[in-house]
């Protein structure tokens, strides 16, 4: 959790290796529906969706240094927006997704101006409170969200007029959007804008004295993270065709943060691995434990804090630590 | 005119005070631990829930003073022990970023809530008020549950007790000094860890006791831990970290927002909570009585 700077230098230094591994992973993921049963394919799709949420959260936690415990709110808002649009307006492919991303961004802007005034633990408390208020709103606004019953009976998403009913096709749709979302965040992270965000994370007063407005940068990062979280929420709707209040609740927000911490904050790829572990425990192992997956997740959380302060990415960093790290 | 208004909304206003009482008992521990040690204890809500289930365990079947008293005592004991465990668990992380400690307590909260759900199931369980308090009384011509009136009284008593301990005793001076400048207190030869252990223990005991006290109103059910944690956090943020006066005023305000606000404009209840939070933070970024720099 501490400073992920080392891990970053590792990824930049080993770029050819990293790119090759990335390419292999993408090819492997694309081949999944051809070799894996539909149920398992759906689980991997869920991992991708949760990974996109975790990566968007990593933009805040790892890169900007803003630990959020309310990020599921924007995920859920995106999911509800996509669901409502698919039922009432159109199921034609990019529209529900774009609307979901837009709704996530709007909600993040409406609440972010308040949240990003603070930092550190204070930010954690504020986002937690904001997330819970949005959760309550979703529960009480029954005409739109279906209240505690959830939003169900959502038609399958359509691509050029034909609905994506097969698990494999839906999976490719999820994978394509995931890759776009991931690429956007990767580019943002590598851009000068991303460098300013890291500067704010490491030394906010210095960035301010250099003439940057931390408030503005943090707010843009917050809105961007909200937009990508909303996009992930739109994907969730396309995948499971059901949205419940649990999707924007505290547990989802906590698990997203867990995925970031387990994987290694600030690396973007680490949180994807963390998300895979979280979803596997929750959705694959959980049913075998009478739905008490959260118990295992809580234990994993505790162990991670003690044993893996930098997550999986920290473990990968151990191998490369022979090379002297550049001064930050 | 105003008298009429009070008359119509009397029940809501009284409910607001009862909720405020409960929130103060819950939030004051959270606030002091946070203000002093920068340890955000996200397991605070889980401790409340553990207290609520203790209330069900001892006062779930029948209404008796013995059962309710036993539940209160057991909750205080369990809270103290849990505070000790939490203090010990966070000790190895003392040199790491404060976020790590918050994450640790979050993991503990998930585990505790899940263990409670495994033991007690997902239904809402009843906690009985002790005899004499489990009936209604007349207040200005309206019937009102006697237990809630008693809760307001208990909240006031605890508030006074905490105020006297923190503001008028040597131990309290130590706590206040630790909130103001922990390193200086440490340099004067006071073992920080012991102060943290004591404060975390007392705060956790109060949270568990609040669970028993809130039992006759809210019962015991999964998910309650999150609800009360959020309300307590809002109270702490509004009141200012480490301030007892702040926790008191914040609890009263949020109590009324939750009760009177919900009664007057039910559709906007969630917005009002956020609105209150936003308003206070814009005018006073560190909370109403917060002195220390935020974050």
PDB file of N, CA, C and O in Angstrom, chain A residues 1-2 67 69 110-111 113-114 117 119 121-122 124-126 128-130 132-133 136-137 250-251 254 257 261 291-292 294-295 298-299 301-302 305-306 309, chain B residues 34 40 42 89 93 96-100 102-104 106-108 110-111 114-115 118 226 230 233-234 236-237 241 262 270-271 273-274 277-278 281-282 295:
ATOM      1  N   UNK A   1       0.834  -1.193   0.000  1.00  0.00           N
ATOM      2  CA  UNK A   1       0.000   0.000   0.000  1.00  0.00           C
ATOM      3  C   UNK A   1       0.866   1.238   0.000  1.00  0.00           C
ATOM      4  O   UNK A   1       0.524   2.234  -0.588  1.00  0.00           O
ATOM      5  N   UNK A   2       2.059   1.164   0.638  1.00  0.00           N
ATOM      6  CA  UNK A   2       2.856   2.378   0.846  1.00  0.00           C
ATOM      7  C   UNK A   2       3.143   3.098  -0.465  1.00  0.00           C
ATOM      8  O   UNK A   2       2.214   3.480  -1.142  1.00  0.00           O
ATOM      9  N   UNK A  67      -7.566   7.148  -1.154  1.00  0.00           N
ATOM     10  CA  UNK A  67      -8.211   5.860  -0.880  1.00  0.00           C
ATOM     11  C   UNK A  67      -9.718   6.029  -0.735  1.00  0.00           C
ATOM     12  O   UNK A  67     -10.188   6.678   0.187  1.00  0.00           O
ATOM     13  N   UNK A  69     -13.589   4.485  -0.299  1.00  0.00           N
ATOM     14  CA  UNK A  69     -14.408   3.347   0.130  1.00  0.00           C
ATOM     15  C   UNK A  69     -15.836   3.523  -0.365  1.00  0.00           C
ATOM     16  O   UNK A  69     -16.751   2.927   0.171  1.00  0.00           O
ATOM     17  N   UNK A 110     -20.668  15.417  -9.072  1.00  0.00           N
ATOM     18  CA  UNK A 110     -21.597  15.998  -8.099  1.00  0.00           C
ATOM     19  C   UNK A 110     -21.131  15.765  -6.668  1.00  0.00           C
ATOM     20  O   UNK A 110     -21.405  16.580  -5.781  1.00  0.00           O
ATOM     21  N   UNK A 111     -20.429  14.651  -6.416  1.00  0.00           N
ATOM     22  CA  UNK A 111     -19.998  14.354  -5.049  1.00  0.00           C
ATOM     23  C   UNK A 111     -18.501  14.613  -4.874  1.00  0.00           C
ATOM     24  O   UNK A 111     -18.051  14.884  -3.764  1.00  0.00           O
ATOM     25  N   UNK A 113     -16.533  17.078  -5.840  1.00  0.00           N
ATOM     26  CA  UNK A 113     -16.083  18.424  -5.468  1.00  0.00           C
ATOM     27  C   UNK A 113     -15.977  18.551  -3.962  1.00  0.00           C
ATOM     28  O   UNK A 113     -15.164  19.298  -3.437  1.00  0.00           O
ATOM     29  N   UNK A 114     -16.797  17.783  -3.248  1.00  0.00           N
ATOM     30  CA  UNK A 114     -16.725  17.821  -1.790  1.00  0.00           C
ATOM     31  C   UNK A 114     -15.627  16.886  -1.289  1.00  0.00           C
ATOM     32  O   UNK A 114     -14.819  17.259  -0.435  1.00  0.00           O
ATOM     33  N   UNK A 117     -11.712  17.720  -1.502  1.00  0.00           N
ATOM     34  CA  UNK A 117     -11.161  18.781  -0.657  1.00  0.00           C
ATOM     35  C   UNK A 117     -10.304  18.194   0.448  1.00  0.00           C
ATOM     36  O   UNK A 117      -9.468  18.873   1.025  1.00  0.00           O
ATOM     37  N   UNK A 119      -8.094  14.656   2.143  1.00  0.00           N
ATOM     38  CA  UNK A 119      -7.162  13.639   1.667  1.00  0.00           C
ATOM     39  C   UNK A 119      -7.009  12.578   2.736  1.00  0.00           C
ATOM     40  O   UNK A 119      -7.541  12.700   3.833  1.00  0.00           O
ATOM     41  N   UNK A 121      -7.102   9.551   5.260  1.00  0.00           N
ATOM     42  CA  UNK A 121      -8.175   8.835   5.943  1.00  0.00           C
ATOM     43  C   UNK A 121      -9.479   9.629   5.894  1.00  0.00           C
ATOM     44  O   UNK A 121     -10.567   9.077   5.806  1.00  0.00           O
ATOM     45  N   UNK A 122      -9.354  10.960   5.941  1.00  0.00           N
ATOM     46  CA  UNK A 122     -10.532  11.815   5.902  1.00  0.00           C
ATOM     47  C   UNK A 122     -11.299  11.569   4.602  1.00  0.00           C
ATOM     48  O   UNK A 122     -12.526  11.499   4.584  1.00  0.00           O
ATOM     49  N   UNK A 124     -11.226   8.821   2.923  1.00  0.00           N
ATOM     50  CA  UNK A 124     -11.819   7.488   3.064  1.00  0.00           C
ATOM     51  C   UNK A 124     -13.171   7.580   3.765  1.00  0.00           C
ATOM     52  O   UNK A 124     -14.160   6.997   3.322  1.00  0.00           O
ATOM     53  N   UNK A 125     -13.234   8.358   4.850  1.00  0.00           N
ATOM     54  CA  UNK A 125     -14.483   8.498   5.597  1.00  0.00           C
ATOM     55  C   UNK A 125     -15.556   9.163   4.741  1.00  0.00           C
ATOM     56  O   UNK A 125     -16.704   8.732   4.714  1.00  0.00           O
ATOM     57  N   UNK A 126     -15.159  10.235   4.042  1.00  0.00           N
ATOM     58  CA  UNK A 126     -16.132  10.987   3.255  1.00  0.00           C
ATOM     59  C   UNK A 126     -16.707  10.136   2.135  1.00  0.00           C
ATOM     60  O   UNK A 126     -17.921  10.101   1.926  1.00  0.00           O
ATOM     61  N   UNK A 128     -16.851   6.954   2.009  1.00  0.00           N
ATOM     62  CA  UNK A 128     -17.675   5.916   2.628  1.00  0.00           C
ATOM     63  C   UNK A 128     -19.070   6.460   2.898  1.00  0.00           C
ATOM     64  O   UNK A 128     -20.083   5.828   2.575  1.00  0.00           O
ATOM     65  N   UNK A 129     -19.131   7.667   3.477  1.00  0.00           N
ATOM     66  CA  UNK A 129     -20.429   8.272   3.792  1.00  0.00           C
ATOM     67  C   UNK A 129     -21.214   8.557   2.513  1.00  0.00           C
ATOM     68  O   UNK A 129     -22.405   8.253   2.418  1.00  0.00           O
ATOM     69  N   UNK A 130     -20.545   9.121   1.512  1.00  0.00           N
ATOM     70  CA  UNK A 130     -21.223   9.447   0.251  1.00  0.00           C
ATOM     71  C   UNK A 130     -21.747   8.173  -0.410  1.00  0.00           C
ATOM     72  O   UNK A 130     -22.889   8.115  -0.878  1.00  0.00           O
ATOM     73  N   UNK A 132     -22.585   5.396   0.968  1.00  0.00           N
ATOM     74  CA  UNK A 132     -23.721   4.853   1.705  1.00  0.00           C
ATOM     75  C   UNK A 132     -24.993   5.659   1.421  1.00  0.00           C
ATOM     76  O   UNK A 132     -26.084   5.099   1.305  1.00  0.00           O
ATOM     77  N   UNK A 133     -24.838   6.980   1.283  1.00  0.00           N
ATOM     78  CA  UNK A 133     -26.017   7.804   1.000  1.00  0.00           C
ATOM     79  C   UNK A 133     -26.580   7.462  -0.377  1.00  0.00           C
ATOM     80  O   UNK A 133     -27.799   7.386  -0.552  1.00  0.00           O
ATOM     81  N   UNK A 136     -28.477   4.288  -0.032  1.00  0.00           N
ATOM     82  CA  UNK A 136     -29.816   4.499   0.536  1.00  0.00           C
ATOM     83  C   UNK A 136     -30.770   5.065  -0.503  1.00  0.00           C
ATOM     84  O   UNK A 136     -31.937   4.693  -0.575  1.00  0.00           O
ATOM     85  N   UNK A 137     -30.228   5.978  -1.315  1.00  0.00           N
ATOM     86  CA  UNK A 137     -31.037   6.593  -2.364  1.00  0.00           C
ATOM     87  C   UNK A 137     -31.541   5.515  -3.323  1.00  0.00           C
ATOM     88  O   UNK A 137     -32.727   5.476  -3.677  1.00  0.00           O
ATOM     89  N   UNK A 250     -21.690  -1.142   0.401  1.00  0.00           N
ATOM     90  CA  UNK A 250     -20.424  -1.024   1.111  1.00  0.00           C
ATOM     91  C   UNK A 250     -19.518  -2.222   0.831  1.00  0.00           C
ATOM     92  O   UNK A 250     -18.315  -2.062   0.600  1.00  0.00           O
ATOM     93  N   UNK A 251     -20.114  -3.427   0.808  1.00  0.00           N
ATOM     94  CA  UNK A 251     -19.292  -4.622   0.624  1.00  0.00           C
ATOM     95  C   UNK A 251     -18.590  -4.590  -0.734  1.00  0.00           C
ATOM     96  O   UNK A 251     -17.401  -4.893  -0.829  1.00  0.00           O
ATOM     97  N   UNK A 254     -15.787  -2.156  -0.545  1.00  0.00           N
ATOM     98  CA  UNK A 254     -14.675  -2.682   0.247  1.00  0.00           C
ATOM     99  C   UNK A 254     -13.907  -3.730  -0.543  1.00  0.00           C
ATOM    100  O   UNK A 254     -12.670  -3.765  -0.507  1.00  0.00           O
ATOM    101  N   UNK A 257     -11.675  -2.135  -3.090  1.00  0.00           N
ATOM    102  CA  UNK A 257     -10.457  -1.626  -2.462  1.00  0.00           C
ATOM    103  C   UNK A 257      -9.523  -2.784  -2.108  1.00  0.00           C
ATOM    104  O   UNK A 257      -8.302  -2.691  -2.287  1.00  0.00           O
ATOM    105  N   UNK A 261      -5.629  -3.343  -3.197  1.00  0.00           N
ATOM    106  CA  UNK A 261      -4.564  -3.511  -2.213  1.00  0.00           C
ATOM    107  C   UNK A 261      -3.862  -4.857  -2.400  1.00  0.00           C
ATOM    108  O   UNK A 261      -2.636  -4.951  -2.365  1.00  0.00           O
ATOM    109  N   UNK A 291     -22.332 -19.446   1.004  1.00  0.00           N
ATOM    110  CA  UNK A 291     -22.392 -18.008   0.772  1.00  0.00           C
ATOM    111  C   UNK A 291     -21.606 -17.191   1.775  1.00  0.00           C
ATOM    112  O   UNK A 291     -21.827 -15.997   1.914  1.00  0.00           O
ATOM    113  N   UNK A 292     -20.698 -17.846   2.480  1.00  0.00           N
ATOM    114  CA  UNK A 292     -19.914 -17.072   3.450  1.00  0.00           C
ATOM    115  C   UNK A 292     -18.530 -16.743   2.909  1.00  0.00           C
ATOM    116  O   UNK A 292     -17.541 -16.738   3.643  1.00  0.00           O
ATOM    117  N   UNK A 294     -17.478 -13.826   2.117  1.00  0.00           N
ATOM    118  CA  UNK A 294     -16.914 -12.642   2.773  1.00  0.00           C
ATOM    119  C   UNK A 294     -16.019 -12.957   3.962  1.00  0.00           C
ATOM    120  O   UNK A 294     -15.078 -12.219   4.254  1.00  0.00           O
ATOM    121  N   UNK A 295     -16.311 -14.083   4.643  1.00  0.00           N
ATOM    122  CA  UNK A 295     -15.469 -14.476   5.773  1.00  0.00           C
ATOM    123  C   UNK A 295     -14.042 -14.722   5.288  1.00  0.00           C
ATOM    124  O   UNK A 295     -13.069 -14.209   5.848  1.00  0.00           O
ATOM    125  N   UNK A 298     -12.449 -11.473   4.233  1.00  0.00           N
ATOM    126  CA  UNK A 298     -11.999 -10.692   5.383  1.00  0.00           C
ATOM    127  C   UNK A 298     -10.655 -11.189   5.882  1.00  0.00           C
ATOM    128  O   UNK A 298      -9.743 -10.403   6.163  1.00  0.00           O
ATOM    129  N   UNK A 299     -10.520 -12.521   5.960  1.00  0.00           N
ATOM    130  CA  UNK A 299      -9.247 -13.096   6.409  1.00  0.00           C
ATOM    131  C   UNK A 299      -8.131 -12.764   5.422  1.00  0.00           C
ATOM    132  O   UNK A 299      -7.018 -12.405   5.826  1.00  0.00           O
ATOM    133  N   UNK A 301      -8.018 -10.221   3.527  1.00  0.00           N
ATOM    134  CA  UNK A 301      -7.761  -8.797   3.737  1.00  0.00           C
ATOM    135  C   UNK A 301      -6.738  -8.605   4.861  1.00  0.00           C
ATOM    136  O   UNK A 301      -5.720  -7.917   4.721  1.00  0.00           O
ATOM    137  N   UNK A 302      -7.006  -9.248   6.008  1.00  0.00           N
ATOM    138  CA  UNK A 302      -6.134  -9.095   7.174  1.00  0.00           C
ATOM    139  C   UNK A 302      -4.728  -9.598   6.850  1.00  0.00           C
ATOM    140  O   UNK A 302      -3.724  -8.926   7.130  1.00  0.00           O
ATOM    141  N   UNK A 305      -2.776  -7.198   4.527  1.00  0.00           N
ATOM    142  CA  UNK A 305      -2.245  -5.995   5.172  1.00  0.00           C
ATOM    143  C   UNK A 305      -0.935  -6.317   5.893  1.00  0.00           C
ATOM    144  O   UNK A 305       0.037  -5.567   5.837  1.00  0.00           O
ATOM    145  N   UNK A 306      -0.903  -7.488   6.560  1.00  0.00           N
ATOM    146  CA  UNK A 306       0.313  -7.839   7.290  1.00  0.00           C
ATOM    147  C   UNK A 306       1.453  -8.279   6.361  1.00  0.00           C
ATOM    148  O   UNK A 306       2.590  -7.857   6.513  1.00  0.00           O
ATOM    149  N   UNK A 309       2.313  -5.813   1.930  1.00  0.00           N
ATOM    150  CA  UNK A 309       1.969  -4.389   1.904  1.00  0.00           C
ATOM    151  C   UNK A 309       1.945  -3.815   0.493  1.00  0.00           C
ATOM    152  O   UNK A 309       1.301  -2.801   0.258  1.00  0.00           O
TER     153      UNK A 309
ATOM    154  N   UNK B  34      -9.731   8.246  16.735  1.00  0.00           N
ATOM    155  CA  UNK B  34      -9.256   8.811  15.477  1.00  0.00           C
ATOM    156  C   UNK B  34      -8.446  10.083  15.720  1.00  0.00           C
ATOM    157  O   UNK B  34      -7.343  10.245  15.196  1.00  0.00           O
ATOM    158  N   UNK B  40      -8.460   5.005  12.165  1.00  0.00           N
ATOM    159  CA  UNK B  40      -9.882   4.952  11.843  1.00  0.00           C
ATOM    160  C   UNK B  40     -10.334   3.522  12.060  1.00  0.00           C
ATOM    161  O   UNK B  40      -9.908   2.615  11.361  1.00  0.00           O
ATOM    162  N   UNK B  42     -12.695   0.970  11.497  1.00  0.00           N
ATOM    163  CA  UNK B  42     -13.855   0.605  10.688  1.00  0.00           C
ATOM    164  C   UNK B  42     -14.592  -0.600  11.266  1.00  0.00           C
ATOM    165  O   UNK B  42     -15.630  -0.983  10.769  1.00  0.00           O
ATOM    166  N   UNK B  89      -3.429  -5.710  17.479  1.00  0.00           N
ATOM    167  CA  UNK B  89      -3.311  -6.046  16.059  1.00  0.00           C
ATOM    168  C   UNK B  89      -2.745  -4.892  15.239  1.00  0.00           C
ATOM    169  O   UNK B  89      -2.018  -5.097  14.270  1.00  0.00           O
ATOM    170  N   UNK B  93       1.647  -2.302  12.791  1.00  0.00           N
ATOM    171  CA  UNK B  93       1.486  -1.437  11.621  1.00  0.00           C
ATOM    172  C   UNK B  93       1.744   0.024  11.961  1.00  0.00           C
ATOM    173  O   UNK B  93       1.525   0.903  11.131  1.00  0.00           O
ATOM    174  N   UNK B  96       3.650   2.032   9.548  1.00  0.00           N
ATOM    175  CA  UNK B  96       3.170   2.024   8.172  1.00  0.00           C
ATOM    176  C   UNK B  96       2.132   3.132   7.989  1.00  0.00           C
ATOM    177  O   UNK B  96       1.671   3.716   8.969  1.00  0.00           O
ATOM    178  N   UNK B  97       1.759   3.432   6.732  1.00  0.00           N
ATOM    179  CA  UNK B  97       0.745   4.472   6.525  1.00  0.00           C
ATOM    180  C   UNK B  97      -0.538   4.152   7.297  1.00  0.00           C
ATOM    181  O   UNK B  97      -0.884   2.990   7.465  1.00  0.00           O
ATOM    182  N   UNK B  98      -1.210   5.233   7.761  1.00  0.00           N
ATOM    183  CA  UNK B  98      -2.402   5.023   8.583  1.00  0.00           C
ATOM    184  C   UNK B  98      -3.475   4.255   7.841  1.00  0.00           C
ATOM    185  O   UNK B  98      -4.318   3.613   8.446  1.00  0.00           O
ATOM    186  N   UNK B  99      -3.441   4.336   6.516  1.00  0.00           N
ATOM    187  CA  UNK B  99      -4.453   3.637   5.725  1.00  0.00           C
ATOM    188  C   UNK B  99      -4.397   2.145   6.000  1.00  0.00           C
ATOM    189  O   UNK B  99      -5.426   1.471   6.053  1.00  0.00           O
ATOM    190  N   UNK B 100      -3.194   1.595   6.198  1.00  0.00           N
ATOM    191  CA  UNK B 100      -3.065   0.166   6.436  1.00  0.00           C
ATOM    192  C   UNK B 100      -3.827  -0.256   7.680  1.00  0.00           C
ATOM    193  O   UNK B 100      -4.426  -1.321   7.723  1.00  0.00           O
ATOM    194  N   UNK B 102      -6.492   1.250   8.892  1.00  0.00           N
ATOM    195  CA  UNK B 102      -7.913   1.310   8.567  1.00  0.00           C
ATOM    196  C   UNK B 102      -8.317   0.061   7.793  1.00  0.00           C
ATOM    197  O   UNK B 102      -9.365  -0.538   8.059  1.00  0.00           O
ATOM    198  N   UNK B 103      -7.452  -0.363   6.850  1.00  0.00           N
ATOM    199  CA  UNK B 103      -7.769  -1.549   6.046  1.00  0.00           C
ATOM    200  C   UNK B 103      -7.828  -2.791   6.929  1.00  0.00           C
ATOM    201  O   UNK B 103      -8.677  -3.651   6.747  1.00  0.00           O
ATOM    202  N   UNK B 104      -6.924  -2.842   7.903  1.00  0.00           N
ATOM    203  CA  UNK B 104      -6.923  -3.986   8.813  1.00  0.00           C
ATOM    204  C   UNK B 104      -8.247  -4.057   9.564  1.00  0.00           C
ATOM    205  O   UNK B 104      -8.880  -5.123   9.641  1.00  0.00           O
ATOM    206  N   UNK B 106     -11.008  -2.865   8.622  1.00  0.00           N
ATOM    207  CA  UNK B 106     -12.054  -3.208   7.649  1.00  0.00           C
ATOM    208  C   UNK B 106     -12.136  -4.715   7.479  1.00  0.00           C
ATOM    209  O   UNK B 106     -13.233  -5.298   7.464  1.00  0.00           O
ATOM    210  N   UNK B 107     -10.965  -5.372   7.386  1.00  0.00           N
ATOM    211  CA  UNK B 107     -10.945  -6.834   7.302  1.00  0.00           C
ATOM    212  C   UNK B 107     -11.567  -7.458   8.537  1.00  0.00           C
ATOM    213  O   UNK B 107     -12.377  -8.378   8.442  1.00  0.00           O
ATOM    214  N   UNK B 108     -11.216  -6.922   9.715  1.00  0.00           N
ATOM    215  CA  UNK B 108     -11.788  -7.433  10.964  1.00  0.00           C
ATOM    216  C   UNK B 108     -13.308  -7.257  10.950  1.00  0.00           C
ATOM    217  O   UNK B 108     -14.056  -8.174  11.332  1.00  0.00           O
ATOM    218  N   UNK B 110     -15.351  -7.168   8.369  1.00  0.00           N
ATOM    219  CA  UNK B 110     -15.971  -8.154   7.480  1.00  0.00           C
ATOM    220  C   UNK B 110     -16.063  -9.518   8.171  1.00  0.00           C
ATOM    221  O   UNK B 110     -17.092 -10.193   8.119  1.00  0.00           O
ATOM    222  N   UNK B 111     -14.957  -9.899   8.833  1.00  0.00           N
ATOM    223  CA  UNK B 111     -14.925 -11.218   9.480  1.00  0.00           C
ATOM    224  C   UNK B 111     -15.945 -11.282  10.610  1.00  0.00           C
ATOM    225  O   UNK B 111     -16.740 -12.234  10.706  1.00  0.00           O
ATOM    226  N   UNK B 114     -19.559 -11.361   9.390  1.00  0.00           N
ATOM    227  CA  UNK B 114     -19.880 -12.641   8.766  1.00  0.00           C
ATOM    228  C   UNK B 114     -20.049 -13.734   9.828  1.00  0.00           C
ATOM    229  O   UNK B 114     -20.955 -14.562   9.740  1.00  0.00           O
ATOM    230  N   UNK B 115     -19.167 -13.722  10.842  1.00  0.00           N
ATOM    231  CA  UNK B 115     -19.293 -14.707  11.917  1.00  0.00           C
ATOM    232  C   UNK B 115     -20.622 -14.543  12.641  1.00  0.00           C
ATOM    233  O   UNK B 115     -21.299 -15.528  12.968  1.00  0.00           O
ATOM    234  N   UNK B 118     -23.325 -15.968  10.524  1.00  0.00           N
ATOM    235  CA  UNK B 118     -23.319 -17.432  10.552  1.00  0.00           C
ATOM    236  C   UNK B 118     -23.989 -17.930  11.836  1.00  0.00           C
ATOM    237  O   UNK B 118     -24.791 -18.858  11.819  1.00  0.00           O
ATOM    238  N   UNK B 226     -23.108  -1.587   9.152  1.00  0.00           N
ATOM    239  CA  UNK B 226     -22.720  -0.563   8.184  1.00  0.00           C
ATOM    240  C   UNK B 226     -23.505   0.728   8.409  1.00  0.00           C
ATOM    241  O   UNK B 226     -22.946   1.812   8.418  1.00  0.00           O
ATOM    242  N   UNK B 230     -21.698   4.324   9.295  1.00  0.00           N
ATOM    243  CA  UNK B 230     -21.787   5.504   8.448  1.00  0.00           C
ATOM    244  C   UNK B 230     -22.303   6.689   9.255  1.00  0.00           C
ATOM    245  O   UNK B 230     -21.735   7.789   9.198  1.00  0.00           O
ATOM    246  N   UNK B 233     -19.665   7.951  11.493  1.00  0.00           N
ATOM    247  CA  UNK B 233     -18.623   8.661  10.743  1.00  0.00           C
ATOM    248  C   UNK B 233     -19.090  10.069  10.392  1.00  0.00           C
ATOM    249  O   UNK B 233     -18.333  11.036  10.514  1.00  0.00           O
ATOM    250  N   UNK B 234     -20.353  10.175   9.941  1.00  0.00           N
ATOM    251  CA  UNK B 234     -20.871  11.502   9.599  1.00  0.00           C
ATOM    252  C   UNK B 234     -20.852  12.400  10.836  1.00  0.00           C
ATOM    253  O   UNK B 234     -20.461  13.576  10.766  1.00  0.00           O
ATOM    254  N   UNK B 236     -18.828  12.174  13.380  1.00  0.00           N
ATOM    255  CA  UNK B 236     -17.441  12.522  13.693  1.00  0.00           C
ATOM    256  C   UNK B 236     -16.925  13.602  12.728  1.00  0.00           C
ATOM    257  O   UNK B 236     -16.275  14.562  13.130  1.00  0.00           O
ATOM    258  N   UNK B 237     -17.257  13.448  11.444  1.00  0.00           N
ATOM    259  CA  UNK B 237     -16.786  14.425  10.458  1.00  0.00           C
ATOM    260  C   UNK B 237     -17.407  15.793  10.728  1.00  0.00           C
ATOM    261  O   UNK B 237     -16.734  16.818  10.675  1.00  0.00           O
ATOM    262  N   UNK B 241     -12.699  15.926  14.489  1.00  0.00           N
ATOM    263  CA  UNK B 241     -12.006  14.765  15.051  1.00  0.00           C
ATOM    264  C   UNK B 241     -11.522  15.038  16.465  1.00  0.00           C
ATOM    265  O   UNK B 241     -10.962  16.094  16.737  1.00  0.00           O
ATOM    266  N   UNK B 262     -36.633  12.971   8.190  1.00  0.00           N
ATOM    267  CA  UNK B 262     -37.337  11.891   7.503  1.00  0.00           C
ATOM    268  C   UNK B 262     -38.842  12.055   7.596  1.00  0.00           C
ATOM    269  O   UNK B 262     -39.582  11.718   6.678  1.00  0.00           O
ATOM    270  N   UNK B 270     -32.028  11.116   2.412  1.00  0.00           N
ATOM    271  CA  UNK B 270     -30.623  10.830   2.130  1.00  0.00           C
ATOM    272  C   UNK B 270     -29.877  12.091   1.714  1.00  0.00           C
ATOM    273  O   UNK B 270     -28.735  12.314   2.094  1.00  0.00           O
ATOM    274  N   UNK B 271     -30.571  12.926   0.925  1.00  0.00           N
ATOM    275  CA  UNK B 271     -29.936  14.159   0.485  1.00  0.00           C
ATOM    276  C   UNK B 271     -29.645  15.075   1.658  1.00  0.00           C
ATOM    277  O   UNK B 271     -28.653  15.793   1.672  1.00  0.00           O
ATOM    278  N   UNK B 273     -28.904  14.286   4.718  1.00  0.00           N
ATOM    279  CA  UNK B 273     -27.709  13.852   5.443  1.00  0.00           C
ATOM    280  C   UNK B 273     -26.461  14.339   4.695  1.00  0.00           C
ATOM    281  O   UNK B 273     -25.536  14.889   5.285  1.00  0.00           O
ATOM    282  N   UNK B 274     -26.474  14.123   3.377  1.00  0.00           N
ATOM    283  CA  UNK B 274     -25.349  14.584   2.566  1.00  0.00           C
ATOM    284  C   UNK B 274     -25.260  16.108   2.610  1.00  0.00           C
ATOM    285  O   UNK B 274     -24.177  16.678   2.706  1.00  0.00           O
ATOM    286  N   UNK B 277     -23.716  17.289   5.790  1.00  0.00           N
ATOM    287  CA  UNK B 277     -22.277  17.008   5.729  1.00  0.00           C
ATOM    288  C   UNK B 277     -21.572  18.045   4.856  1.00  0.00           C
ATOM    289  O   UNK B 277     -20.560  18.643   5.252  1.00  0.00           O
ATOM    290  N   UNK B 278     -22.137  18.277   3.660  1.00  0.00           N
ATOM    291  CA  UNK B 278     -21.521  19.205   2.720  1.00  0.00           C
ATOM    292  C   UNK B 278     -21.474  20.613   3.309  1.00  0.00           C
ATOM    293  O   UNK B 278     -20.450  21.294   3.268  1.00  0.00           O
ATOM    294  N   UNK B 281     -18.848  20.986   6.001  1.00  0.00           N
ATOM    295  CA  UNK B 281     -17.471  20.894   5.498  1.00  0.00           C
ATOM    296  C   UNK B 281     -17.083  22.108   4.655  1.00  0.00           C
ATOM    297  O   UNK B 281     -15.909  22.455   4.574  1.00  0.00           O
ATOM    298  N   UNK B 282     -18.069  22.741   4.022  1.00  0.00           N
ATOM    299  CA  UNK B 282     -17.736  23.938   3.247  1.00  0.00           C
ATOM    300  C   UNK B 282     -17.437  25.093   4.187  1.00  0.00           C
ATOM    301  O   UNK B 282     -16.472  25.838   4.012  1.00  0.00           O
ATOM    302  N   UNK B 295      -6.961  15.025   7.664  1.00  0.00           N
ATOM    303  CA  UNK B 295      -6.147  14.039   6.957  1.00  0.00           C
ATOM    304  C   UNK B 295      -4.856  13.817   7.650  1.00  0.00           C
ATOM    305  O   UNK B 295      -3.963  13.172   7.172  1.00  0.00           O
TER     306      UNK B 295
END
